[in-house]
Every structure is written in C-alpha cells, then in structure tokens.
Amino acid sequence: MVGRCLAVLFGATLAAAGLVVVAPPAQAIPPPPGYPIRGVDVSYFQGPSLDWAALARGGARFAYIRASEQDGRPVPNNNPDPFFATNRARARAGGLYTGAYHRARPDLSGGRQQAGVLLGFAPYTADGLSLPPMLDIEWPRAEWGLDDCFDMTPAQLVAWVRDFVDEVAVRTGRQAMVYTNTNWWNPCTGASTAFAASPLFVANYSQNPPPLPAGWTSFALWQHAAGAPIPGSDWASPDLDVFNGGDAALGQLAAGPATSLLATVNNRYVTAENAGAAPLVANRAAIGAWEQFDQVDAGGGFVAFRSRVNGRYVTAENAGAAPLVANRVAVGAWERFRPVTNADGTVSLLANANNRYVTAENAGAAPLVANRTAIGVWEKFRAVRPPPLVNLLANANRRYVSAAAGASALVANGTVAGTSEQFDQVDAGGGFVAFRSRVNGRYVTAENAGAAPLVANRVAVGPWERFAVVTNADGTVSLRANANNRYVSAENAGAAPLIANRTAIGAWEKFFRLVT
C-alpha cells in the first residue's frame, strides 16, 4: 500500500482480459504456494481504470481500497481518495469482499481524529461483505520530510495506534485491521505487543511466509508483491495479496457474528448436513459448526445465507424443486431469500427462485425445501445468535475489562484484548444475558448479591449471574445486574474492580461491546 510502490499484474489471465487500459508488464508474479485465496489492494496510485470484472475472473476474492489520508500542505487536510467510491462499487459488482483503509499521518493529528476521517469517508456496514476498517501504518513517503518513525517516539506511536484502533472499535464494534511491515513496526513501536487482538495485514514481498511483527502469532492477509510501473503509463496495477485461510474463514472475517435458524415445528436447529455436502435439515438440538450461517445482504430486501462450515451459499436448488443445500460460491437468483417477519416474532423465508416459502418438510424430518405458497407452522423459524465472543471496553478509561486468571475480580485495566479479556455472551432467558470468561470457562457473578465486585467464578447461571444489557443513545451499553437491579460501574474511573452499585448510568457505567 506504499503509494510510491507500483505493483505487478494479478496474473496472466488478467493481462489477457485487460486489467488496465494500457499494456501490462511482461511478467506476472504468482501467489505464494499454500495460499489459494487471492486479493488486491488499491488506491489513487492505481488510477481510475482498473478492470474489476477481470480481477474477479482471474480469481480475486477480496479488495482493500484506500478511502482517506491526511496531508500537511499548507495545513493538515482530510483527503478522500478520489477513486474510492468507484473502486468499491466495481469490486462489489464483481463479487469481491471489500474493506476501506486509511493511510496514517500520526505526525499531523491524533489517532481518534484520523479514524473518524476514515469512517466519515467510508462508513462501516455490517452487511456480511465488508472487511474490518483498516489502518495503514508504515514508512512515511520521502516527500513528507520525516524520519522512518514520523519523528515520533515508540511510546507516542503506540499511543496513536491505540487511539485509532479504539475509535474504530467503539464506532463499529469490530477490531480494526492493521497493515504494517515487521521492519517498520518493531523499531518504530519498540516491538509493541499491544495489538494482537487486531487482525494483521503484513507486507513482505516474497514467496515465503513472512516474519511477523511483535505481538502477532499469525496474519490474516499478506501483501506478497508490489512491482514495477506499467510501461508507458502513470498508473500501476494493484498490490497483490493472499488470505491466510479458506473460504469459510474469509467469510467470517467479513461477516462478524453468525446466525443460526431454529425451526419452530420441532425446536431443532437447521444444519448444513455432512459439512455442507448434504441438504439443509432441521435436526440438531444444539449449535455447532454446521449450524452457523452468515446472513449476507443480497440487495433489494433479499438476504443470502453463507454456511460457516464450508463458506458456500445456500441455494434453492433446481429453481426450488430440490432441497436447499449450501454449495454455491456466489449469490445468484436461487441464492436469494426475502425474510418475512410474522406476528409471533418468527421469520419465514420466501425464495426468490420460485416465490415459495421454505419449509421444514415433514415437521423437520425431511430436508428444507422452498415449496409452500403460504406460511404455516412448518414454515416458521427463529433467528438465533450463537454466543458471541465479546470484549468490553470501559468508557471510563478506554481499557478492556479483564478477568485476569479468573480468580480475582474483574477490572478494566487490559490494554490488549487477549484471552483474559474475552467473554462469551450467553442468552440467560427473560431478556438477560450471562458472561462466560474464556480464561477459565466460568460465569461472571455479581458476588454477594451485588455487594462485592464482579468475578468470573461460577459454573452455572443463577440470579446473580444474569445481566440486562441496556443500549445507550451514544451507542455504548450498560449492564444492570439482576442480583440487585443496580448498574455495573468501572469504579473509580476504572482503577477499582467492577461492581454493580449504581442506580443511574453515568460515564463509569458505560461500556463499548466489541464483537469478535
């Protein structure tokens, strides 16, 4: 994503298809072996004439597109990338997952401000197709007249990055992607390990897996090639990237939390049977990997369901004449369903393929098929969220709520969203939830009926382990303990353990709930 680096073509197939409007370079660079899912990243420097349809035909599955940066002439200005909207629209039309990124200028203004610039020019939408907003932080351009680390100390840069990723988190509920290079990150941040919760986009132009920056044990995306300019042109082809995982994992990165469908006729979950190789059927008593789907916006009031077990879309096979099965790599007419909300709160699915309703045939004993003209009990489902994995970021001090090793009280002192800061948010019934700590598998309790601090030490959910989630007007949430009907507070501006002792919501009683 270095603006001064000009990349090679995506592949010979694309050269033949006319990726750009000028002659391509003579040689293309293949993806590194073992990483079959390919993508690109682009900005103004690639120009206005990228052929996104050719990129898609050549195998591109995702694209990160620059949305913004700042300059310093004559005073700091917020600059949208002039080609962002066009590139995003064309990439989406080609079926690519897309994400927006911001080129960092930490010497000019704060991290929160620049995160706001990104989200102002490219608002994040949880539509199942959008990759997390991304920070591009690397060497300054030569013309900026700065040293490698923006004339800043490691502590200053770490604080700046923290402000950026926190602002993205609180405004979108997603952890920001971080693009960087190990040879820049380690010296300029003092080998900071504070950002392991953010997915990593690492730049390293080779065919061998790259060394990682401090703090990360794996990468999500790898920019493996950026090459020469296209002869005779001021423009360049895209930077070339690969994804570290399969189709299902890429879909999850774009989608966030999964959805499960519970058939009301037999109270069983719909499963992509045989890891998606067999038709969908409502026969599971619990949610596992085969019972999770990403609900993707398919436009025009329609949605598509992508199975998490194989990354394929559910189709009303044979224009609805055959059972539903998760076997499609893209969304077409047969993969689109219109959700209909019923008076009892259930949902029915009208297949675009034949305008018939999906039914749990034979009271759920037979596979799902779209063959009904009206809604009855077999055609009703409930959308259920599997327990999401959440981090709670305290508004009081912008630190993560941590269970430490689970033996001590919860306190908002985590600077990194690691295992101690991860909780499964579990439906506890009656509008309440429970929080199960990932560090020890125990539920958080408002100890001593709320008179003592919160601690993750319970093996089951009882009255003291139930909390009501209250959504505030500013997008934060507050937690009201069932134990005493008091709000949980990050006591003493987060310096003391969490405790349910407040009768009203103030700054210390607000949290940002981040879903990973």
mmCIF file of C-alpha atoms in Angstrom, residues 27-371:
data_model
loop_
_atom_site.group_PDB
_atom_site.id
_atom_site.type_symbol
_atom_site.label_atom_id
_atom_site.label_comp_id
_atom_site.label_asym_id
_atom_site.label_seq_id
_atom_site.Cartn_x
_atom_site.Cartn_y
_atom_site.Cartn_z
ATOM 1 C CA GLN A 27 5.891 -10.961 -16.279
ATOM 2 C CA ALA A 28 3.281 -11.612 -13.582
ATOM 3 C CA ILE A 29 4.012 -12.807 -10.047
ATOM 4 C CA PRO A 30 2.158 -15.926 -8.837
ATOM 5 C CA PRO A 31 0.685 -16.177 -5.356
ATOM 6 C CA PRO A 32 2.819 -17.901 -2.713
ATOM 7 C CA PRO A 33 2.213 -21.660 -2.559
ATOM 8 C CA GLY A 34 -0.333 -22.795 0.004
ATOM 9 C CA TYR A 35 -2.454 -19.635 -0.070
ATOM 10 C CA PRO A 36 -5.127 -20.161 -2.743
ATOM 11 C CA ILE A 37 -7.398 -17.229 -1.812
ATOM 12 C CA ARG A 38 -6.137 -14.119 -3.550
ATOM 13 C CA GLY A 39 -6.980 -10.449 -3.384
ATOM 14 C CA VAL A 40 -5.694 -6.967 -4.136
ATOM 15 C CA ASP A 41 -5.303 -3.582 -2.515
ATOM 16 C CA VAL A 42 -5.593 -0.327 -4.401
ATOM 17 C CA SER A 43 -5.541 3.428 -4.010
ATOM 18 C CA TYR A 44 -5.313 6.557 -6.125
ATOM 19 C CA PHE A 45 -1.931 5.349 -7.345
ATOM 20 C CA GLN A 46 -3.556 2.541 -9.335
ATOM 21 C CA GLY A 47 -5.593 5.059 -11.274
ATOM 22 C CA PRO A 48 -9.218 5.137 -12.410
ATOM 23 C CA SER A 49 -9.208 2.308 -14.951
ATOM 24 C CA LEU A 50 -8.893 -0.974 -13.080
ATOM 25 C CA ASP A 51 -10.930 -3.747 -14.676
ATOM 26 C CA TRP A 52 -12.596 -5.260 -11.609
ATOM 27 C CA ALA A 53 -14.531 -7.796 -13.650
ATOM 28 C CA ALA A 54 -11.224 -9.119 -14.994
ATOM 29 C CA LEU A 55 -9.803 -9.232 -11.484
ATOM 30 C CA ALA A 56 -12.748 -11.324 -10.360
ATOM 31 C CA ARG A 57 -12.423 -13.655 -13.342
ATOM 32 C CA GLY A 58 -8.740 -14.032 -12.534
ATOM 33 C CA GLY A 59 -9.539 -15.250 -9.027
ATOM 34 C CA ALA A 60 -9.554 -12.164 -6.800
ATOM 35 C CA ARG A 61 -11.852 -12.679 -3.802
ATOM 36 C CA PHE A 62 -11.266 -9.542 -1.770
ATOM 37 C CA ALA A 63 -10.001 -5.980 -2.047
ATOM 38 C CA TYR A 64 -8.846 -3.316 0.368
ATOM 39 C CA ILE A 65 -9.370 0.156 -1.079
ATOM 40 C CA ARG A 66 -7.876 3.368 0.250
ATOM 41 C CA ALA A 67 -10.554 5.758 1.438
ATOM 42 C CA SER A 68 -8.577 8.559 3.059
ATOM 43 C CA GLU A 69 -5.376 10.085 4.340
ATOM 44 C CA GLN A 70 -4.171 13.475 5.563
ATOM 45 C CA ASP A 71 -1.666 15.854 4.053
ATOM 46 C CA GLY A 72 0.219 18.743 5.596
ATOM 47 C CA ARG A 73 0.017 21.379 2.875
ATOM 48 C CA PRO A 74 -0.484 24.147 3.844
ATOM 49 C CA VAL A 75 -2.210 22.862 6.984
ATOM 50 C CA PRO A 76 -3.409 19.319 7.688
ATOM 51 C CA ASN A 77 -6.335 18.482 5.419
ATOM 52 C CA ASN A 78 -8.555 15.429 5.310
ATOM 53 C CA ASN A 79 -8.369 13.955 1.831
ATOM 54 C CA PRO A 80 -10.740 11.344 0.436
ATOM 55 C CA ASP A 81 -9.296 9.039 -2.169
ATOM 56 C CA PRO A 82 -10.913 10.229 -5.420
ATOM 57 C CA PHE A 83 -11.354 6.703 -6.766
ATOM 58 C CA PHE A 84 -12.626 5.017 -3.587
ATOM 59 C CA ALA A 85 -16.353 5.031 -4.353
ATOM 60 C CA THR A 86 -15.879 3.868 -7.931
ATOM 61 C CA ASN A 87 -13.432 1.121 -6.999
ATOM 62 C CA ARG A 88 -15.635 -0.129 -4.168
ATOM 63 C CA ALA A 89 -18.756 -0.236 -6.343
ATOM 64 C CA ARG A 90 -16.971 -2.073 -9.146
ATOM 65 C CA ALA A 91 -15.300 -4.524 -6.769
ATOM 66 C CA ARG A 92 -18.651 -5.315 -5.145
ATOM 67 C CA ALA A 93 -20.245 -5.764 -8.573
ATOM 68 C CA GLY A 94 -17.531 -8.336 -9.270
ATOM 69 C CA GLY A 95 -18.453 -10.266 -6.142
ATOM 70 C CA LEU A 96 -15.420 -9.282 -4.044
ATOM 71 C CA TYR A 97 -15.413 -8.674 -0.326
ATOM 72 C CA THR A 98 -14.262 -5.103 0.231
ATOM 73 C CA GLY A 99 -12.630 -3.133 3.021
ATOM 74 C CA ALA A 100 -11.636 0.519 3.395
ATOM 75 C CA TYR A 101 -8.318 1.776 4.720
ATOM 76 C CA HIS A 102 -6.696 4.991 5.909
ATOM 77 C CA ARG A 103 -3.054 5.957 5.275
ATOM 78 C CA ALA A 104 -1.701 7.122 8.630
ATOM 79 C CA ARG A 105 -0.065 10.501 9.232
ATOM 80 C CA PRO A 106 0.457 10.370 13.006
ATOM 81 C CA ASP A 107 2.651 13.465 12.899
ATOM 82 C CA LEU A 108 -0.301 15.636 11.840
ATOM 83 C CA SER A 109 -3.222 14.785 14.136
ATOM 84 C CA GLY A 110 -4.455 12.234 16.653
ATOM 85 C CA GLY A 111 -5.419 8.629 16.069
ATOM 86 C CA ARG A 112 -9.042 9.153 17.019
ATOM 87 C CA GLN A 113 -9.346 12.047 14.618
ATOM 88 C CA GLN A 114 -7.907 10.084 11.715
ATOM 89 C CA ALA A 115 -10.072 7.052 12.484
ATOM 90 C CA GLY A 116 -13.005 9.451 12.304
ATOM 91 C CA VAL A 117 -11.781 10.633 8.918
ATOM 92 C CA LEU A 118 -11.790 7.050 7.635
ATOM 93 C CA LEU A 119 -15.244 6.260 8.985
ATOM 94 C CA GLY A 120 -16.564 9.566 7.709
ATOM 95 C CA PHE A 121 -15.490 8.883 4.139
ATOM 96 C CA ALA A 122 -16.184 5.128 4.311
ATOM 97 C CA PRO A 123 -18.824 4.265 6.958
ATOM 98 C CA TYR A 124 -18.632 0.633 8.045
ATOM 99 C CA THR A 125 -21.701 -1.516 7.412
ATOM 100 C CA ALA A 126 -22.195 -4.967 8.936
ATOM 101 C CA ASP A 127 -23.600 -6.393 5.703
ATOM 102 C CA GLY A 128 -21.635 -9.646 5.600
ATOM 103 C CA LEU A 129 -19.492 -8.358 2.733
ATOM 104 C CA SER A 130 -17.373 -5.661 4.417
ATOM 105 C CA LEU A 131 -13.920 -6.394 5.826
ATOM 106 C CA PRO A 132 -12.924 -4.554 9.018
ATOM 107 C CA PRO A 133 -11.803 -0.924 8.632
ATOM 108 C CA MET A 134 -8.033 -0.835 8.314
ATOM 109 C CA LEU A 135 -5.130 1.322 9.458
ATOM 110 C CA ASP A 136 -2.179 1.514 7.049
ATOM 111 C CA ILE A 137 0.874 2.490 9.130
ATOM 112 C CA GLU A 138 4.340 2.171 7.634
ATOM 113 C CA TRP A 139 7.262 4.269 6.400
ATOM 114 C CA PRO A 140 6.464 7.893 5.546
ATOM 115 C CA ARG A 141 6.692 8.942 1.940
ATOM 116 C CA ALA A 142 10.001 10.556 1.080
ATOM 117 C CA GLU A 143 8.415 13.894 0.209
ATOM 118 C CA TRP A 144 6.979 14.250 3.717
ATOM 119 C CA GLY A 145 10.453 15.028 5.071
ATOM 120 C CA LEU A 146 10.184 12.806 8.163
ATOM 121 C CA ASP A 147 12.349 10.108 9.639
ATOM 122 C CA ASP A 148 11.204 6.488 9.427
ATOM 123 C CA CYS A 149 9.106 6.818 12.595
ATOM 124 C CA PHE A 150 7.382 10.120 11.729
ATOM 125 C CA ASP A 151 9.733 11.993 14.108
ATOM 126 C CA MET A 152 7.888 10.304 16.991
ATOM 127 C CA THR A 153 8.968 8.082 19.867
ATOM 128 C CA PRO A 154 7.795 4.460 20.182
ATOM 129 C CA ALA A 155 5.563 5.425 23.106
ATOM 130 C CA GLN A 156 3.953 8.192 21.054
ATOM 131 C CA LEU A 157 3.326 5.901 18.098
ATOM 132 C CA VAL A 158 1.865 3.135 20.267
ATOM 133 C CA ALA A 159 -0.491 5.631 21.896
ATOM 134 C CA TRP A 160 -1.502 6.940 18.473
ATOM 135 C CA VAL A 161 -2.254 3.472 17.114
ATOM 136 C CA ARG A 162 -4.179 2.648 20.293
ATOM 137 C CA ASP A 163 -6.357 5.734 19.831
ATOM 138 C CA PHE A 164 -7.029 4.807 16.195
ATOM 139 C CA VAL A 165 -7.988 1.182 16.764
ATOM 140 C CA ASP A 166 -10.052 2.026 19.850
ATOM 141 C CA GLU A 167 -12.024 4.628 17.920
ATOM 142 C CA VAL A 168 -12.760 2.101 15.166
ATOM 143 C CA ALA A 169 -13.787 -0.439 17.789
ATOM 144 C CA VAL A 170 -16.162 1.825 19.666
ATOM 145 C CA ARG A 171 -17.796 3.139 16.492
ATOM 146 C CA THR A 172 -18.132 -0.144 14.590
ATOM 147 C CA GLY A 173 -17.903 -2.958 17.147
ATOM 148 C CA ARG A 174 -15.071 -4.501 15.109
ATOM 149 C CA GLN A 175 -11.356 -4.719 15.777
ATOM 150 C CA ALA A 176 -9.508 -2.683 13.158
ATOM 151 C CA MET A 177 -7.241 -4.459 10.697
ATOM 152 C CA VAL A 178 -3.634 -3.229 10.959
ATOM 153 C CA TYR A 179 -1.420 -3.115 7.838
ATOM 154 C CA THR A 180 2.292 -2.809 8.529
ATOM 155 C CA ASN A 181 5.723 -4.264 7.902
ATOM 156 C CA THR A 182 7.813 -6.037 10.523
ATOM 157 C CA ASN A 183 10.908 -3.966 9.699
ATOM 158 C CA TRP A 184 8.967 -0.778 10.389
ATOM 159 C CA TRP A 185 6.796 -1.927 13.286
ATOM 160 C CA ASN A 186 9.415 -3.393 15.587
ATOM 161 C CA PRO A 187 11.826 -0.451 15.691
ATOM 162 C CA CYS A 188 9.217 2.314 15.473
ATOM 163 C CA THR A 189 6.825 0.953 18.116
ATOM 164 C CA GLY A 190 9.522 -0.541 20.319
ATOM 165 C CA ALA A 191 8.295 -4.030 19.315
ATOM 166 C CA SER A 192 4.912 -3.340 20.890
ATOM 167 C CA THR A 193 2.770 -6.423 21.562
ATOM 168 C CA ALA A 194 -0.343 -4.405 22.410
ATOM 169 C CA PHE A 195 -2.362 -5.024 19.244
ATOM 170 C CA ALA A 196 -2.635 -8.794 18.958
ATOM 171 C CA ALA A 197 -6.451 -8.525 19.005
ATOM 172 C CA SER A 198 -6.390 -6.699 15.668
ATOM 173 C CA PRO A 199 -6.166 -8.871 12.555
ATOM 174 C CA LEU A 200 -2.837 -8.323 10.818
ATOM 175 C CA PHE A 201 -2.229 -7.401 7.172
ATOM 176 C CA VAL A 202 1.530 -7.869 6.780
ATOM 177 C CA ALA A 203 3.603 -6.574 3.880
ATOM 178 C CA ASN A 204 6.508 -8.740 2.759
ATOM 179 C CA TYR A 205 7.412 -9.127 -0.904
ATOM 180 C CA SER A 206 8.481 -12.735 -1.169
ATOM 181 C CA GLN A 207 7.203 -16.231 -1.808
ATOM 182 C CA ASN A 208 7.972 -17.394 1.729
ATOM 183 C CA PRO A 209 5.774 -16.830 4.800
ATOM 184 C CA PRO A 210 6.876 -13.535 6.326
ATOM 185 C CA PRO A 211 8.356 -12.862 9.756
ATOM 186 C CA LEU A 212 5.652 -11.263 11.890
ATOM 187 C CA PRO A 213 5.691 -8.012 13.839
ATOM 188 C CA ALA A 214 5.919 -8.248 17.615
ATOM 189 C CA GLY A 215 2.676 -9.329 19.281
ATOM 190 C CA TRP A 216 1.139 -11.287 16.414
ATOM 191 C CA THR A 217 1.350 -15.057 16.072
ATOM 192 C CA SER A 218 -0.340 -15.197 12.658
ATOM 193 C CA PHE A 219 -1.503 -12.916 9.870
ATOM 194 C CA ALA A 220 -4.902 -12.548 8.238
ATOM 195 C CA LEU A 221 -3.665 -11.066 4.954
ATOM 196 C CA TRP A 222 -0.269 -10.962 3.309
ATOM 197 C CA GLN A 223 0.749 -8.439 0.662
ATOM 198 C CA HIS A 224 3.295 -10.506 -1.235
ATOM 199 C CA ALA A 225 4.042 -8.416 -4.322
ATOM 200 C CA ALA A 226 4.347 -4.818 -5.411
ATOM 201 C CA GLY A 227 6.377 -4.398 -8.542
ATOM 202 C CA ALA A 228 7.291 -2.168 -11.444
ATOM 203 C CA PRO A 229 5.224 0.521 -13.141
ATOM 204 C CA ILE A 230 3.311 -0.378 -16.242
ATOM 205 C CA PRO A 231 5.431 0.762 -19.213
ATOM 206 C CA GLY A 232 4.194 3.963 -20.791
ATOM 207 C CA SER A 233 1.690 4.767 -18.035
ATOM 208 C CA ASP A 234 1.480 6.959 -14.978
ATOM 209 C CA TRP A 235 -0.716 4.312 -13.307
ATOM 210 C CA ALA A 236 0.014 0.928 -11.771
ATOM 211 C CA SER A 237 -1.688 -2.390 -11.282
ATOM 212 C CA PRO A 238 -2.883 -3.452 -7.803
ATOM 213 C CA ASP A 239 -0.761 -4.731 -4.974
ATOM 214 C CA LEU A 240 -1.175 -8.495 -4.686
ATOM 215 C CA ASP A 241 -2.402 -10.190 -1.524
ATOM 216 C CA VAL A 242 -3.374 -13.589 -0.165
ATOM 217 C CA PHE A 243 -5.644 -14.625 2.686
ATOM 218 C CA ASN A 244 -4.437 -16.954 5.415
ATOM 219 C CA GLY A 245 -7.328 -19.413 5.463
ATOM 220 C CA GLY A 246 -10.199 -20.905 3.491
ATOM 221 C CA ASP A 247 -13.458 -19.642 2.059
ATOM 222 C CA ALA A 248 -15.361 -20.016 5.315
ATOM 223 C CA ALA A 249 -12.751 -18.081 7.309
ATOM 224 C CA LEU A 250 -12.722 -15.235 4.798
ATOM 225 C CA GLY A 251 -16.492 -15.035 5.038
ATOM 226 C CA GLN A 252 -16.279 -14.895 8.819
ATOM 227 C CA LEU A 253 -13.761 -12.047 8.677
ATOM 228 C CA ALA A 254 -16.273 -10.073 6.621
ATOM 229 C CA ALA A 255 -19.383 -11.126 8.469
ATOM 230 C CA GLY A 256 -18.827 -10.869 12.212
ATOM 231 C CA PRO A 257 -21.344 -12.814 14.347
ATOM 232 C CA ALA A 258 -23.087 -15.852 12.866
ATOM 233 C CA THR A 259 -26.803 -16.682 12.722
ATOM 234 C CA SER A 260 -28.488 -19.999 13.412
ATOM 235 C CA LEU A 261 -32.038 -20.935 12.371
ATOM 236 C CA LEU A 262 -34.306 -22.744 14.812
ATOM 237 C CA ALA A 263 -37.334 -24.467 13.253
ATOM 238 C CA THR A 264 -40.344 -23.860 15.496
ATOM 239 C CA VAL A 265 -42.101 -27.038 14.344
ATOM 240 C CA ASN A 266 -39.624 -29.291 16.179
ATOM 241 C CA ASN A 267 -37.429 -26.840 18.079
ATOM 242 C CA ARG A 268 -34.325 -28.077 16.249
ATOM 243 C CA TYR A 269 -31.561 -26.114 14.570
ATOM 244 C CA VAL A 270 -31.050 -26.115 10.810
ATOM 245 C CA THR A 271 -27.785 -27.781 9.880
ATOM 246 C CA ALA A 272 -25.701 -27.859 6.713
ATOM 247 C CA GLU A 273 -25.615 -31.626 6.904
ATOM 248 C CA ASN A 274 -22.395 -33.503 6.276
ATOM 249 C CA ALA A 275 -20.361 -30.267 6.434
ATOM 250 C CA GLY A 276 -22.497 -28.813 3.647
ATOM 251 C CA ALA A 277 -22.306 -31.774 1.274
ATOM 252 C CA ALA A 278 -25.903 -32.817 2.046
ATOM 253 C CA PRO A 279 -29.110 -30.711 2.080
ATOM 254 C CA LEU A 280 -30.112 -28.493 4.971
ATOM 255 C CA VAL A 281 -32.321 -30.162 7.572
ATOM 256 C CA ALA A 282 -33.682 -29.063 10.952
ATOM 257 C CA ASN A 283 -32.485 -31.900 13.189
ATOM 258 C CA ARG A 284 -29.912 -30.545 15.647
ATOM 259 C CA ALA A 285 -30.503 -29.980 19.340
ATOM 260 C CA ALA A 286 -27.542 -27.627 19.766
ATOM 261 C CA ILE A 287 -25.461 -25.177 17.755
ATOM 262 C CA GLY A 288 -22.169 -26.431 16.378
ATOM 263 C CA ALA A 289 -20.057 -25.562 13.353
ATOM 264 C CA TRP A 290 -22.562 -26.957 10.834
ATOM 265 C CA GLU A 291 -25.434 -24.923 12.321
ATOM 266 C CA GLN A 292 -23.904 -21.472 11.819
ATOM 267 C CA PHE A 293 -24.549 -19.184 8.859
ATOM 268 C CA ASP A 294 -23.563 -15.668 7.858
ATOM 269 C CA GLN A 295 -26.588 -13.625 6.820
ATOM 270 C CA VAL A 296 -25.431 -11.505 3.898
ATOM 271 C CA ASP A 297 -27.222 -8.527 2.372
ATOM 272 C CA ALA A 298 -28.123 -9.553 -1.183
ATOM 273 C CA GLY A 299 -29.788 -6.266 -2.147
ATOM 274 C CA GLY A 300 -33.395 -5.336 -2.848
ATOM 275 C CA GLY A 301 -34.652 -6.590 0.512
ATOM 276 C CA PHE A 302 -33.162 -10.048 -0.023
ATOM 277 C CA VAL A 303 -30.535 -11.868 2.030
ATOM 278 C CA ALA A 304 -28.261 -14.817 1.357
ATOM 279 C CA PHE A 305 -27.074 -17.418 3.867
ATOM 280 C CA ARG A 306 -23.451 -18.500 3.754
ATOM 281 C CA SER A 307 -22.591 -21.659 5.651
ATOM 282 C CA ARG A 308 -19.688 -21.203 8.027
ATOM 283 C CA VAL A 309 -18.628 -24.826 7.719
ATOM 284 C CA ASN A 310 -17.724 -24.599 4.033
ATOM 285 C CA GLY A 311 -18.054 -20.927 3.047
ATOM 286 C CA ARG A 312 -20.715 -21.740 0.439
ATOM 287 C CA TYR A 313 -24.071 -20.032 -0.092
ATOM 288 C CA VAL A 314 -27.386 -21.795 0.463
ATOM 289 C CA THR A 315 -29.324 -22.308 -2.760
ATOM 290 C CA ALA A 316 -32.899 -23.279 -3.543
ATOM 291 C CA GLU A 317 -31.569 -25.968 -5.827
ATOM 292 C CA ASN A 318 -33.141 -26.545 -9.250
ATOM 293 C CA ALA A 319 -35.152 -23.313 -9.001
ATOM 294 C CA GLY A 320 -36.663 -24.542 -5.737
ATOM 295 C CA ALA A 321 -37.682 -28.007 -6.930
ATOM 296 C CA ALA A 322 -34.876 -29.658 -4.961
ATOM 297 C CA PRO A 323 -33.948 -29.213 -1.266
ATOM 298 C CA LEU A 324 -31.867 -26.310 -0.023
ATOM 299 C CA VAL A 325 -28.134 -27.020 0.068
ATOM 300 C CA ALA A 326 -25.033 -24.912 0.817
ATOM 301 C CA ASN A 327 -22.997 -25.430 -2.341
ATOM 302 C CA ARG A 328 -22.708 -22.123 -4.207
ATOM 303 C CA VAL A 329 -19.640 -19.865 -4.361
ATOM 304 C CA ALA A 330 -21.600 -16.747 -5.349
ATOM 305 C CA VAL A 331 -25.069 -15.266 -4.924
ATOM 306 C CA GLY A 332 -27.420 -15.594 -7.882
ATOM 307 C CA ALA A 333 -31.191 -15.770 -8.267
ATOM 308 C CA TRP A 334 -31.555 -19.133 -6.475
ATOM 309 C CA GLU A 335 -29.459 -17.985 -3.500
ATOM 310 C CA ARG A 336 -31.641 -15.016 -2.551
ATOM 311 C CA PHE A 337 -34.358 -15.167 0.119
ATOM 312 C CA ARG A 338 -36.716 -12.479 1.393
ATOM 313 C CA PRO A 339 -37.214 -12.605 5.192
ATOM 314 C CA VAL A 340 -40.825 -12.181 6.296
ATOM 315 C CA THR A 341 -41.393 -11.288 9.952
ATOM 316 C CA ASN A 342 -44.509 -12.936 11.362
ATOM 317 C CA ALA A 343 -46.796 -11.549 14.047
ATOM 318 C CA ASP A 344 -45.447 -14.037 16.611
ATOM 319 C CA GLY A 345 -41.858 -12.864 16.090
ATOM 320 C CA THR A 346 -40.802 -15.800 13.941
ATOM 321 C CA VAL A 347 -39.329 -15.415 10.473
ATOM 322 C CA SER A 348 -40.277 -17.107 7.219
ATOM 323 C CA LEU A 349 -38.108 -17.213 4.101
ATOM 324 C CA LEU A 350 -39.533 -16.544 0.638
ATOM 325 C CA ALA A 351 -37.249 -17.960 -2.053
ATOM 326 C CA ASN A 352 -36.548 -15.682 -4.991
ATOM 327 C CA ALA A 353 -36.063 -18.798 -7.137
ATOM 328 C CA ASN A 354 -39.781 -19.655 -7.264
ATOM 329 C CA ASN A 355 -41.563 -17.251 -4.891
ATOM 330 C CA ARG A 356 -42.335 -20.121 -2.495
ATOM 331 C CA TYR A 357 -41.748 -20.315 1.242
ATOM 332 C CA VAL A 358 -39.041 -22.509 2.747
ATOM 333 C CA THR A 359 -40.490 -25.325 4.846
ATOM 334 C CA ALA A 360 -39.038 -27.761 7.366
ATOM 335 C CA GLU A 361 -40.643 -30.587 5.435
ATOM 336 C CA ASN A 362 -42.405 -33.395 7.261
ATOM 337 C CA ALA A 363 -42.282 -31.472 10.530
ATOM 338 C CA GLY A 364 -38.483 -31.249 10.237
ATOM 339 C CA ALA A 365 -37.853 -34.925 9.465
ATOM 340 C CA ALA A 366 -37.104 -34.162 5.788
ATOM 341 C CA PRO A 367 -34.737 -31.562 4.284
ATOM 342 C CA LEU A 368 -35.707 -27.926 3.897
ATOM 343 C CA VAL A 369 -37.281 -27.099 0.551
ATOM 344 C CA ALA A 370 -38.935 -23.990 -0.911
ATOM 345 C CA ASN A 371 -42.326 -25.353 -1.983
#
